Coordinates of C-alpha atoms in Angstrom, one line a residue:
X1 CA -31.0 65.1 -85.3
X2 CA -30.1 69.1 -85.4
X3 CA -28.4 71.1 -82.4
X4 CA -32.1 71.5 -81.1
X5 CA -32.0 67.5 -79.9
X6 CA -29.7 67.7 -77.8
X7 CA -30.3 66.7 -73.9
X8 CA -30.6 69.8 -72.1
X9 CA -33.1 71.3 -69.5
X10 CA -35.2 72.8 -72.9
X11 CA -35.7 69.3 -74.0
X12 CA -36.5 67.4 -71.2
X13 CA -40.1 68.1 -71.4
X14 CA -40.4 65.6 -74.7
X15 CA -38.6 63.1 -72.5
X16 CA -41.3 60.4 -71.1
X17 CA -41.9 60.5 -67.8
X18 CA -40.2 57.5 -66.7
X19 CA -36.9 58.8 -68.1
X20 CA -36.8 62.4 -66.5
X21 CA -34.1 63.4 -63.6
X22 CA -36.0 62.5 -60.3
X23 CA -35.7 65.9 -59.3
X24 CA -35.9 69.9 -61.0
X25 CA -32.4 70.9 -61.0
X26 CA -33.5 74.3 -61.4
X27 CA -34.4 73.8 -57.7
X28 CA -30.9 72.6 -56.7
X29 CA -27.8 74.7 -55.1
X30 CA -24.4 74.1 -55.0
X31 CA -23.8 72.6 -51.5
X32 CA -21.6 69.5 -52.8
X33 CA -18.4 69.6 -54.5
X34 CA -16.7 66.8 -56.2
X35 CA -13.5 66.4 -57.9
X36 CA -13.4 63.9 -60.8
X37 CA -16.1 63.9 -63.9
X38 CA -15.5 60.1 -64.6
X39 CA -18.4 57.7 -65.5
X40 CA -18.2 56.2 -62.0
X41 CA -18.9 59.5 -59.7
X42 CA -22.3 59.9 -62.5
X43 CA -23.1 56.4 -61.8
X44 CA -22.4 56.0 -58.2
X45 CA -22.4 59.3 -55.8
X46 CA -24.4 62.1 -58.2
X47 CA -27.0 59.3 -58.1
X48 CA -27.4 58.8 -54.1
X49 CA -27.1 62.4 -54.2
X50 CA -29.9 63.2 -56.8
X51 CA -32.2 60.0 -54.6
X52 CA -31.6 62.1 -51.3
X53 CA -32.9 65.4 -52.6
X54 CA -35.6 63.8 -54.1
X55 CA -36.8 61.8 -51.0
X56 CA -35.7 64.9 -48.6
X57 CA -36.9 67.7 -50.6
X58 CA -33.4 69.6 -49.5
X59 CA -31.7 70.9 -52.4
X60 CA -28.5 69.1 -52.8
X61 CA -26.9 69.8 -56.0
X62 CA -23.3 69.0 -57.1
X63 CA -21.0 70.9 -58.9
X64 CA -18.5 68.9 -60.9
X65 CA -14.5 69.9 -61.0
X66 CA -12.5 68.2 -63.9
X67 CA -8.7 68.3 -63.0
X68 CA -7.6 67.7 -66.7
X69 CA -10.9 67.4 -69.5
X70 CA -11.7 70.7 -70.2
X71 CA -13.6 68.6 -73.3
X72 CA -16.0 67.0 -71.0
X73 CA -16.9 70.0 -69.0
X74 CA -17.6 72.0 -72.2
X75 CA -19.9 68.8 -73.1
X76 CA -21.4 68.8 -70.1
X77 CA -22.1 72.3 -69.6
X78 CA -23.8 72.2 -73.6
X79 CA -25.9 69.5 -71.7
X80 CA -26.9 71.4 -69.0
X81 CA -25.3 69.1 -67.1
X82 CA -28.0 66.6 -68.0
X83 CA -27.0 63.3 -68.8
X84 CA -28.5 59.9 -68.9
X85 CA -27.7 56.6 -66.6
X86 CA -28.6 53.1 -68.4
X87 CA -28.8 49.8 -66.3
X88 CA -27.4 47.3 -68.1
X89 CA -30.3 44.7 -66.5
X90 CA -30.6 40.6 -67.9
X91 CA -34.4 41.5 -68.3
X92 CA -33.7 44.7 -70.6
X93 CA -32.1 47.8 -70.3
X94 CA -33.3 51.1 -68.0
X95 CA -32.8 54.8 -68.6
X96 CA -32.7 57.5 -67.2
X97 CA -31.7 61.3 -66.8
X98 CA -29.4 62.8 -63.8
X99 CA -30.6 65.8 -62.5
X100 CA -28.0 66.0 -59.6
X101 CA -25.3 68.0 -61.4
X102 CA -25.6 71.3 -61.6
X103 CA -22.4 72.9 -62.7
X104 CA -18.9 71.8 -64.1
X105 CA -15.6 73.5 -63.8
X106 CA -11.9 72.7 -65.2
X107 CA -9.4 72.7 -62.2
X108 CA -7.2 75.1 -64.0
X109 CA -9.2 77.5 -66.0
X110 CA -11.8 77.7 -63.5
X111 CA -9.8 77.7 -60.3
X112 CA -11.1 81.0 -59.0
X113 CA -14.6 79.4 -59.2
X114 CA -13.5 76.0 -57.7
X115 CA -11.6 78.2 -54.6
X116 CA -15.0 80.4 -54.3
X117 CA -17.0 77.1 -53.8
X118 CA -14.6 75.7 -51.6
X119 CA -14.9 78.6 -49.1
X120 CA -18.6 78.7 -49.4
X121 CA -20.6 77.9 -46.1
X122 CA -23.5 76.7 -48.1
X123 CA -21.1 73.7 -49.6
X124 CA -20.1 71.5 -46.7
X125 CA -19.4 68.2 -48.6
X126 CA -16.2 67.9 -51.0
X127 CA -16.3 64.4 -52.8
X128 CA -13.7 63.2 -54.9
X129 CA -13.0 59.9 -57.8
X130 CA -9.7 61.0 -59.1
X131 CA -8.1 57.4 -58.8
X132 CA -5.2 56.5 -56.8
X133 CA -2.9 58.2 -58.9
X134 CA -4.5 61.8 -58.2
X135 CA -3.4 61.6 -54.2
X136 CA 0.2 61.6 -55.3
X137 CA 1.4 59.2 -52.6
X138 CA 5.0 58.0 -51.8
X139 CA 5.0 54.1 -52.1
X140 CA 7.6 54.4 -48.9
X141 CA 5.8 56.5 -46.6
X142 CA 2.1 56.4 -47.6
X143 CA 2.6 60.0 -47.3
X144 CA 2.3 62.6 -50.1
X145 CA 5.1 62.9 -52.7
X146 CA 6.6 66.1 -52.1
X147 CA 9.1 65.4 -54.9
X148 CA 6.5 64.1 -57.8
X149 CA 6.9 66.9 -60.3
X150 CA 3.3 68.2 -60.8
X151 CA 3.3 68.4 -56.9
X152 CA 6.7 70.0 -56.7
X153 CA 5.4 72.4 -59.0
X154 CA 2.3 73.2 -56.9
X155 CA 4.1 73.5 -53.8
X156 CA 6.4 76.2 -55.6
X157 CA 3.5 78.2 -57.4
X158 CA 3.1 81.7 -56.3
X159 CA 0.1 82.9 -53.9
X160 CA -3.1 83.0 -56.4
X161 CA -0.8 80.9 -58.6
X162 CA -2.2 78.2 -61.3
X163 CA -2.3 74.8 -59.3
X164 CA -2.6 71.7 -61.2
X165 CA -3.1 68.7 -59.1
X166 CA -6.0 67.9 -57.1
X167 CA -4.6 67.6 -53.7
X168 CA -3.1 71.2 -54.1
X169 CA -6.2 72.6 -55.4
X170 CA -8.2 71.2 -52.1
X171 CA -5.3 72.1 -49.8
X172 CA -5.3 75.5 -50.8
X173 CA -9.0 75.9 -51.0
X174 CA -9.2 74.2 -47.6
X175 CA -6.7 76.8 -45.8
X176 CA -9.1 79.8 -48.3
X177 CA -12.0 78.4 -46.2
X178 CA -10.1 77.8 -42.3
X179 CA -8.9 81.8 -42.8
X180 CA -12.6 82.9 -43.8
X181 CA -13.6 80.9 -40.6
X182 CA -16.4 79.3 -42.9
X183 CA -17.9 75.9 -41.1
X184 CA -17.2 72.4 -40.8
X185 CA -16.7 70.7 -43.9
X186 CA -16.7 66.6 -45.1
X187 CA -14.3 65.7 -47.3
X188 CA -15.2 62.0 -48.4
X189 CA -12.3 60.3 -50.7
X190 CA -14.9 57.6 -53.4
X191 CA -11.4 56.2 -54.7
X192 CA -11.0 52.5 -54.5
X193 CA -8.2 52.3 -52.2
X194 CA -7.9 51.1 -48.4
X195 CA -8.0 53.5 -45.4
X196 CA -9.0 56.2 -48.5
X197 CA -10.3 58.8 -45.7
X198 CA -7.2 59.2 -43.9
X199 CA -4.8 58.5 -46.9
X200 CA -7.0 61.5 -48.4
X201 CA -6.2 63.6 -44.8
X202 CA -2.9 62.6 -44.8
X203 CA -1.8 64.0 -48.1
X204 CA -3.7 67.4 -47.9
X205 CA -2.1 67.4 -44.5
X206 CA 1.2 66.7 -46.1
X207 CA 0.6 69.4 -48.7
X208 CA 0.1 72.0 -45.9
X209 CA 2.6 71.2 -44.0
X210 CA 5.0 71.4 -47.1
X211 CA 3.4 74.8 -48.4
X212 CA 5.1 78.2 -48.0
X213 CA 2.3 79.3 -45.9
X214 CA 3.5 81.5 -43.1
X215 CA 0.1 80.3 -41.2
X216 CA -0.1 76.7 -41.9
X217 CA 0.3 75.9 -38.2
X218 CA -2.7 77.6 -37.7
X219 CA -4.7 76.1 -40.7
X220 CA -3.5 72.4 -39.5
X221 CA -5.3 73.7 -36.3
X222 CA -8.6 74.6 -37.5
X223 CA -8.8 71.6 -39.6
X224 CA -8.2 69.3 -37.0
X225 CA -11.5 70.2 -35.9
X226 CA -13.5 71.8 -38.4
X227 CA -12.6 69.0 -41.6
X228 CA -13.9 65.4 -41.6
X229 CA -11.9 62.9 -43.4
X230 CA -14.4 59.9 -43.5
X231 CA -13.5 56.7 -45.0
X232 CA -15.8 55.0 -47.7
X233 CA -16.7 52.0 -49.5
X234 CA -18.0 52.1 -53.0
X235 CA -19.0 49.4 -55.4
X236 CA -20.5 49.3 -58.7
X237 CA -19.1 48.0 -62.4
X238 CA -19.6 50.6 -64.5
X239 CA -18.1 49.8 -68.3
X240 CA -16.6 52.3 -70.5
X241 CA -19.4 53.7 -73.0
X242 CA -19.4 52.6 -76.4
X243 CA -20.9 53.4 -79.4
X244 CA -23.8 51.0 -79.0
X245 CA -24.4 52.4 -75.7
X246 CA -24.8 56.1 -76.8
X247 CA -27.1 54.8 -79.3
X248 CA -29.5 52.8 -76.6
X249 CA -29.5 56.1 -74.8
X250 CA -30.3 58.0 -78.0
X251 CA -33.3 55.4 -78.6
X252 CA -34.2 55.7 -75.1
X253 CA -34.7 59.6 -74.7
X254 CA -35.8 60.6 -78.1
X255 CA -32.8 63.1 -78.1
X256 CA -28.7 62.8 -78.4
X257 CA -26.6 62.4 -75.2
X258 CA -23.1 63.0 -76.0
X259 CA -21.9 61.7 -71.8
X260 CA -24.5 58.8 -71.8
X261 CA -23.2 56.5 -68.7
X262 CA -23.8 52.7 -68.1
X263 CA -23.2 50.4 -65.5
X264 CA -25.0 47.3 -63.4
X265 CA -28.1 47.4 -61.4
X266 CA -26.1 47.0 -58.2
X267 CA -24.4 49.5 -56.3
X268 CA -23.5 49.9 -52.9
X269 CA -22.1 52.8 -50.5
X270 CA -20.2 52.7 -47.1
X271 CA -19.3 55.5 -45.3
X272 CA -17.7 56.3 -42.0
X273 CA -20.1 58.2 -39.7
X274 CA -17.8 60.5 -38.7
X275 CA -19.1 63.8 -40.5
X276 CA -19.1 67.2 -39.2
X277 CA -21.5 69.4 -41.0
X278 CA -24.6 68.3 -42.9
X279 CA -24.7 66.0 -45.8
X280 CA -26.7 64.7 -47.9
X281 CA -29.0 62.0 -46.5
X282 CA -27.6 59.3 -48.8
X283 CA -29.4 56.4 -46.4
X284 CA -32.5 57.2 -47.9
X285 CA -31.1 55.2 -50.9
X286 CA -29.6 53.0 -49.1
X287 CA -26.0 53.9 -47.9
X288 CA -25.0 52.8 -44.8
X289 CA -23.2 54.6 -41.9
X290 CA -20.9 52.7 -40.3
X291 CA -18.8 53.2 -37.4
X292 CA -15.9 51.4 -39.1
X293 CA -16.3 50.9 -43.0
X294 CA -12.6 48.0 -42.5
X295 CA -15.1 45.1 -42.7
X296 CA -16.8 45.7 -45.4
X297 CA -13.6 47.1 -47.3
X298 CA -12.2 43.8 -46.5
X299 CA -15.1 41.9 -47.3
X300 CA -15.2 43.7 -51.0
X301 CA -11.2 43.2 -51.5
X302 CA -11.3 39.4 -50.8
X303 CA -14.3 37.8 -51.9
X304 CA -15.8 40.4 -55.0
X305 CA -12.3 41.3 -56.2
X306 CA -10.9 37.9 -55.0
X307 CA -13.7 36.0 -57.0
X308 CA -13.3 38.2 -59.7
X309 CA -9.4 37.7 -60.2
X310 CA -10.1 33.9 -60.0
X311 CA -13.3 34.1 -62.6
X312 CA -10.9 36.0 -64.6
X313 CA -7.6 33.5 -64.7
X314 CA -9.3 30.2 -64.3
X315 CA -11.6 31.5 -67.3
X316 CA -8.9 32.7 -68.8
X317 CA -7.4 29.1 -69.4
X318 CA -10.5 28.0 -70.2
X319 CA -10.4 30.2 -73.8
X320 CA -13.4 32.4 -72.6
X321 CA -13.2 36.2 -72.7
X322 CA -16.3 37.5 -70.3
X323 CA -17.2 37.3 -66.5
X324 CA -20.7 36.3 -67.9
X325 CA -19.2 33.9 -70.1
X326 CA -17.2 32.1 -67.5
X327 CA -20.9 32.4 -64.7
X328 CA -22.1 30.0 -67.8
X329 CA -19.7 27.3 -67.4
X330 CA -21.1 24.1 -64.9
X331 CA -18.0 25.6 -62.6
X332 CA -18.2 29.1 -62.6
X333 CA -20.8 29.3 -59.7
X334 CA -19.5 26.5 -57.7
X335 CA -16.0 28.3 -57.8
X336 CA -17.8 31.9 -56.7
X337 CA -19.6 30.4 -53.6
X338 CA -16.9 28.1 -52.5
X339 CA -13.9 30.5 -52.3
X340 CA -16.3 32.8 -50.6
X341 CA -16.9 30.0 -48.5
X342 CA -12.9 29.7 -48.2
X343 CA -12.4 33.3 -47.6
X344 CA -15.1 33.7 -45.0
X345 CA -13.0 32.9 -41.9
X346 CA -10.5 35.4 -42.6
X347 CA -12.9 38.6 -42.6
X348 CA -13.8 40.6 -39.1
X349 CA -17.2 40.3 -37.3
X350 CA -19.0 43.6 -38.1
X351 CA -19.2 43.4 -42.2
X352 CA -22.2 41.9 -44.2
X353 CA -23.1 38.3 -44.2
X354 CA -20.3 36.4 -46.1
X355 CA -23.3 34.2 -47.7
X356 CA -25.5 36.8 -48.7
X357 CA -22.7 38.6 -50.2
X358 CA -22.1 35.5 -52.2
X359 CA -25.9 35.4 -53.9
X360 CA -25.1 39.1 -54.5
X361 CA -22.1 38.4 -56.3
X362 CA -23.4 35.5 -58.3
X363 CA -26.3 37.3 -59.6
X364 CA -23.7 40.4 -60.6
X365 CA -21.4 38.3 -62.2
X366 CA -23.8 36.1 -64.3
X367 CA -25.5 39.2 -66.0
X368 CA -25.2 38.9 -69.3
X369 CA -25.5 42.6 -70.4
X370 CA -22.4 43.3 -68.7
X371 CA -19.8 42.0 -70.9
X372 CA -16.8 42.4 -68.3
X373 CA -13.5 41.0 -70.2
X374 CA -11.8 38.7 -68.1
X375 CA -9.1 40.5 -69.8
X376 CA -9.5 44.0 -68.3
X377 CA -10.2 42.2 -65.1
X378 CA -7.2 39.3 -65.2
X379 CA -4.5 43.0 -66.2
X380 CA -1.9 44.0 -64.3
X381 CA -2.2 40.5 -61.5
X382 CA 1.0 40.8 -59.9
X383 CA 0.0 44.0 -58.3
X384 CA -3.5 42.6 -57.5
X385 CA -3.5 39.3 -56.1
X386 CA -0.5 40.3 -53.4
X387 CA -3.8 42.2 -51.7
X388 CA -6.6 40.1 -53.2
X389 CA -5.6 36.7 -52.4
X390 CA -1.9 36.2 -50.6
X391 CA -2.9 37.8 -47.2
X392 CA -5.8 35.4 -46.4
X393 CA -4.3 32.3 -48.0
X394 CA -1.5 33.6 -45.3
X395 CA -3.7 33.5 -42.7
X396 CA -5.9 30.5 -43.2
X397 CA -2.1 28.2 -44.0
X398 CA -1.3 29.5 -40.6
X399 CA -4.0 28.0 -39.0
X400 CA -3.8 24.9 -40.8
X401 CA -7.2 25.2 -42.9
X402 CA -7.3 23.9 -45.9
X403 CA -7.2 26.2 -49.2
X404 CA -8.0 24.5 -52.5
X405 CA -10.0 26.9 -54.1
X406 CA -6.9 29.5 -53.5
X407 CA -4.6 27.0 -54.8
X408 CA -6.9 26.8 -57.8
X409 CA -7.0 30.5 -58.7
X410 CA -3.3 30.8 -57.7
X411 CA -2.1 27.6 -60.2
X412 CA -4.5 29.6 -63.2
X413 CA -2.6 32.8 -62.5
X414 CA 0.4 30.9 -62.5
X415 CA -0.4 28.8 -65.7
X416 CA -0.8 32.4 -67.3
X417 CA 2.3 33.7 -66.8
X418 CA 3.7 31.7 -69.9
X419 CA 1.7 34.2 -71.9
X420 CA 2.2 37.3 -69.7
X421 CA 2.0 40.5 -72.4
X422 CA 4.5 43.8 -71.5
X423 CA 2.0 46.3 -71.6
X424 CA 3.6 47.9 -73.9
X425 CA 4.7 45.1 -76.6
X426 CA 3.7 44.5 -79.8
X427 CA 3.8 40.5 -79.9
X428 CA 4.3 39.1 -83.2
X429 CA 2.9 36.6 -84.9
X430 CA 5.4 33.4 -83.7
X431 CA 6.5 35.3 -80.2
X432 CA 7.5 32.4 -77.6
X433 CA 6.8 31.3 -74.4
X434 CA 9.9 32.8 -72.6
X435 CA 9.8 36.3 -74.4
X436 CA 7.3 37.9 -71.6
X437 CA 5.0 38.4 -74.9
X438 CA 2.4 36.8 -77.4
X439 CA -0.4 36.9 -79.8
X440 CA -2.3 34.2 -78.6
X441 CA -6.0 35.1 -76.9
X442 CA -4.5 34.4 -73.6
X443 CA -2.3 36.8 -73.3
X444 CA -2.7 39.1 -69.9
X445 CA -0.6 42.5 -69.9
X446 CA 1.2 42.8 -66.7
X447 CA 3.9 44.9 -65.5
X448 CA 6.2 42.1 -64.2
X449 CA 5.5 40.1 -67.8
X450 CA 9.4 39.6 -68.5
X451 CA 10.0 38.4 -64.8
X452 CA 7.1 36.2 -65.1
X453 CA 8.0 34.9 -68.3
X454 CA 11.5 33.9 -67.4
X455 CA 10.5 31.9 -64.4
X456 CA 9.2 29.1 -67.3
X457 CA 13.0 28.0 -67.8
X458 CA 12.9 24.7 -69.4
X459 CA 15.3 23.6 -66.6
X460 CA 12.5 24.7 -64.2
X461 CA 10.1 21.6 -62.5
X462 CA 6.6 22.8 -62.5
X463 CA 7.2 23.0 -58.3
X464 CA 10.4 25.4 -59.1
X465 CA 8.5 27.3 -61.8
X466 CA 6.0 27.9 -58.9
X467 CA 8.3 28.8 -56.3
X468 CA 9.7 31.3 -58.8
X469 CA 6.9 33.2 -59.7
X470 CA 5.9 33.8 -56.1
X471 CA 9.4 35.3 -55.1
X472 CA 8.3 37.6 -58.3
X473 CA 5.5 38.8 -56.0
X474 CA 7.6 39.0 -53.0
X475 CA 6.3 35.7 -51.3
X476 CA 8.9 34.5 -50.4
X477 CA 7.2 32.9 -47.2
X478 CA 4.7 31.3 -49.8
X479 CA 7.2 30.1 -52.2
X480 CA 8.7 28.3 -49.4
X481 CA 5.9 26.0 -48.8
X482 CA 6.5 22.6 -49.9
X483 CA 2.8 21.6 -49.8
X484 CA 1.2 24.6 -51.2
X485 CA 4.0 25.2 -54.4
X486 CA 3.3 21.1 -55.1
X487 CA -0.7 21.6 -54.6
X488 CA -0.5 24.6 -57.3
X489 CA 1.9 22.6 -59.7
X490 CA -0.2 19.9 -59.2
X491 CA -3.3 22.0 -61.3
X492 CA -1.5 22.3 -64.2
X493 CA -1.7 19.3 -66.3
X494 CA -5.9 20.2 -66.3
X495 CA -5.7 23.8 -67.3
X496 CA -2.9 23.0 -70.2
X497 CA -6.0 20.6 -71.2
X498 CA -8.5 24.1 -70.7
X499 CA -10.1 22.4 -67.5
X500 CA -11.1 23.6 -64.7
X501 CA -11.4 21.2 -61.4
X502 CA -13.3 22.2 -58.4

């Protein structure tokens, strides 16, 4: 294909119908800004966004703000800032063009552009997917981390200086817009974090607080009632594209997409209805507005994220290496719906149905297209199953309800940790047991690997080695319990035999 078959606005008329953005984005304005030019925001929000202009016939575009890949806003921008979505669907794959986007800008090249935007009364949404790690947050205060170097370095930049990390960009462009007296303004964190809406507030707060600004007094003022901090809820999987994929996409339009996007059919969108200027109405596809998004947060932490940290071990042991994989298994359903089932008690009254939530999660799981390593998924455990799965088995121990299926899941996380991988090692081909690394397929990379490793001292009972690996996770109160430490050991004669019992 030459230069001339590339995906741009003077292409799309060769692209069928049924592919073609649902909207003209020559008819679109900038009135949403978002931070973050990841697959996910072009999977998730730019398409709610590019629904609700379509159904509402208001022109909501979105311009796009990198904070480090200047080479994806160049490709973009050679796009038009077209690019094409794929469902990855059992029945066959679906594609399509995104019309939402409408501009793309690098934080630091382009920050006079980005600061214009952000004072500009016709954009009253900021949105931002810049992962936990862009908020810059001390792990002691929840506050933001005023001695982080790159934020350090804001904090100390000259007026009109270069400002490199996110929250300083958006601090400063928030005081550019409270001293312009421009109008209310959302600014909706999409990051997959709890409480994201104020832990968003709090650290642009922080930032202000900690700036030089002789007027920041004021500014904290204004924003107190000008800025909406609304807390959200997203959910889709959205892979990392491959080769195969760009080449479905290429197949599909007739012309090359160099940021062709994939992910599942499913995706879903909670948000706090707490917004103070007009927004996109994202409920005509189907996000909801919620006085309190907690539930649902919850709901999505314990059973999807719970179920898929158990799929993910418990597979794991079983030698298999997808989600869909494990969904195929005579137990992989049964162990879905029944620690939902477990789980249930221990979420608030105002979510969605526990049940239906289930179905939702077994269809998900069991698509085939997906091909979701349990690998990816199983990573990095001993920082996800302190949130995932300790606080309800907490809860539900306490009240003397019985938790098998957690004990289940907890004994194939535990059985594991014999072959926990450093993230960083390079196992070789004999490593053993105790060295926190090895080659076998089994292996999960985990930042406590060494600590987990050296709880399976051949002095160790299987109870002990249990009771060791939770005081690695800071359970004490867990380790401590005779019945649940002898209920996990008491799994592992059927995993070391690659069953799984439910």
């Amino acid at each position: 294909m030459s230069a001339d078959d590339l995906l741009g606005r003077a292409t799309l008329p060769r692209l069928a119908p049924g592919v073609r953005p649902l909207v003209d984005p020559a008819e679109l304005r900038t009135r949403v800004v978002h931070f973050g030019l990841g697959a996910f925001h072009r999977a998730h929000q730019a398409v709610y966004t590019e629904h609700a202009a379509a159904r509402s016939g208001e022109p909501w575009g979105i311009t796009a703000v990198a904070p480090r890949s200047a080479g994806t806003v160049h490709a973009l921008r050679s796009q038009d800032c077209l690019y094409s979505l794929t469902e990855r669907r059992p029945d066959g794959h679906r594609t399509r063009v995104v019309g939402s986007v409408v501009g793309a800008l690098a934080l630091g090249s382009d920050a006079k552009a980005v600061d214009a935007l952000l004072t500009d009364p016709e954009v009253t949404v900021v949105t931002l997917t810049v992962t936990e790690k862009g908020y810059h947050r001390s792990p002691a205060t929840g506050g933001l981390d005023t001695t982080a170097a790159p934020v350090a370095a804001d904090l100390a930049a000259a007026p009109g200086g270069p400002l490199t990390t996110v929250v300083g960009r958006l601090a400063a462009g928030l005081a550019a817009r409270m001293r312009a007296g421009a109008p209310p303004l959302a600014v909706v964190s999409c990051d997959n974090m709890a409480d994201n809406g104020a832990a968003l507030a709090r650290v642009v707060h922080d930032f202000v607080r900690a700036s030089a600004w002789p007027d920041r007094a004021e500014i904290l003022d204004r924003m107190a009632g000008t800025v909406a901090f609304p807390a959200t809820v997203v959910d889709r999987i959205v892979p990392a594209t491959g080769e195969a994929d760009r080449a479905a996409a290429v197949a599909a339009l007739g012309v090359r997409d160099a940021l062709a996007v994939t992910g599942e059919p499913y995706r879903q969108w909670v948000l706090e209805d707490s917004f103070t200027a007009p927004r996109p109405p994202w409920e005509l596809d189907g996000a909801l507005f919620v006085p309190d998004v907690a539930p649902y947060q919850l709901t999505k932490l314990r059973l999807l994220n719970g179920s898929h940290s158990a799929l993910a071990h418990l597979g794991t042991a079983a030698g298999l290496t997808t989600i869909a994989e494990t969904m195929a298994t005579d137990w992989g359903e049964r162990l879905v719906r029944a620690l939902c089932a477990e789980l249930s008690p221990t979420l608030p009254a105002g979510g969605p149905d526990p049940g239906a939530y289930a179905d939702d999660l077994v269809v998900r799981f069991r698509n085939p297209a997906m091909h979701h390593l349990l690998r990816q998924i199983g990573s990095d455990a001993s920082l996800k199953i302190g949130e995932r799965w300790l606080p309800a088995l907490r809860e539900l121990r306490a009240r003397g309800a019985s938790t098998p299926v957690l004990e289940l899941a907890l004994a194939a996380w535990a059985h594991g940790t014999r072959r926990a991988q450093a993230p960083d090692a390079s196992p070789g081909p004999h490593a053993s047991p105790g060295s926190g690394v090895s080659a076998g397929p089994g292996a999960l990379p985990d930042p406590a690997a060494e600590a987990l490793a050296a709880c399976w001292r051949p002095a160790n009972r299987p109870v002990g080695t249990v009771r060791a690996l939770l005081r690695v996770l800071g359970a004490t109160d867990l380790a401590e319990d005779d019945a649940l430490t002898a209920a996990v050991a008491e799994r592992f004669p059927a995993l070391d035999a690659g069953r799984v019992e439910i």
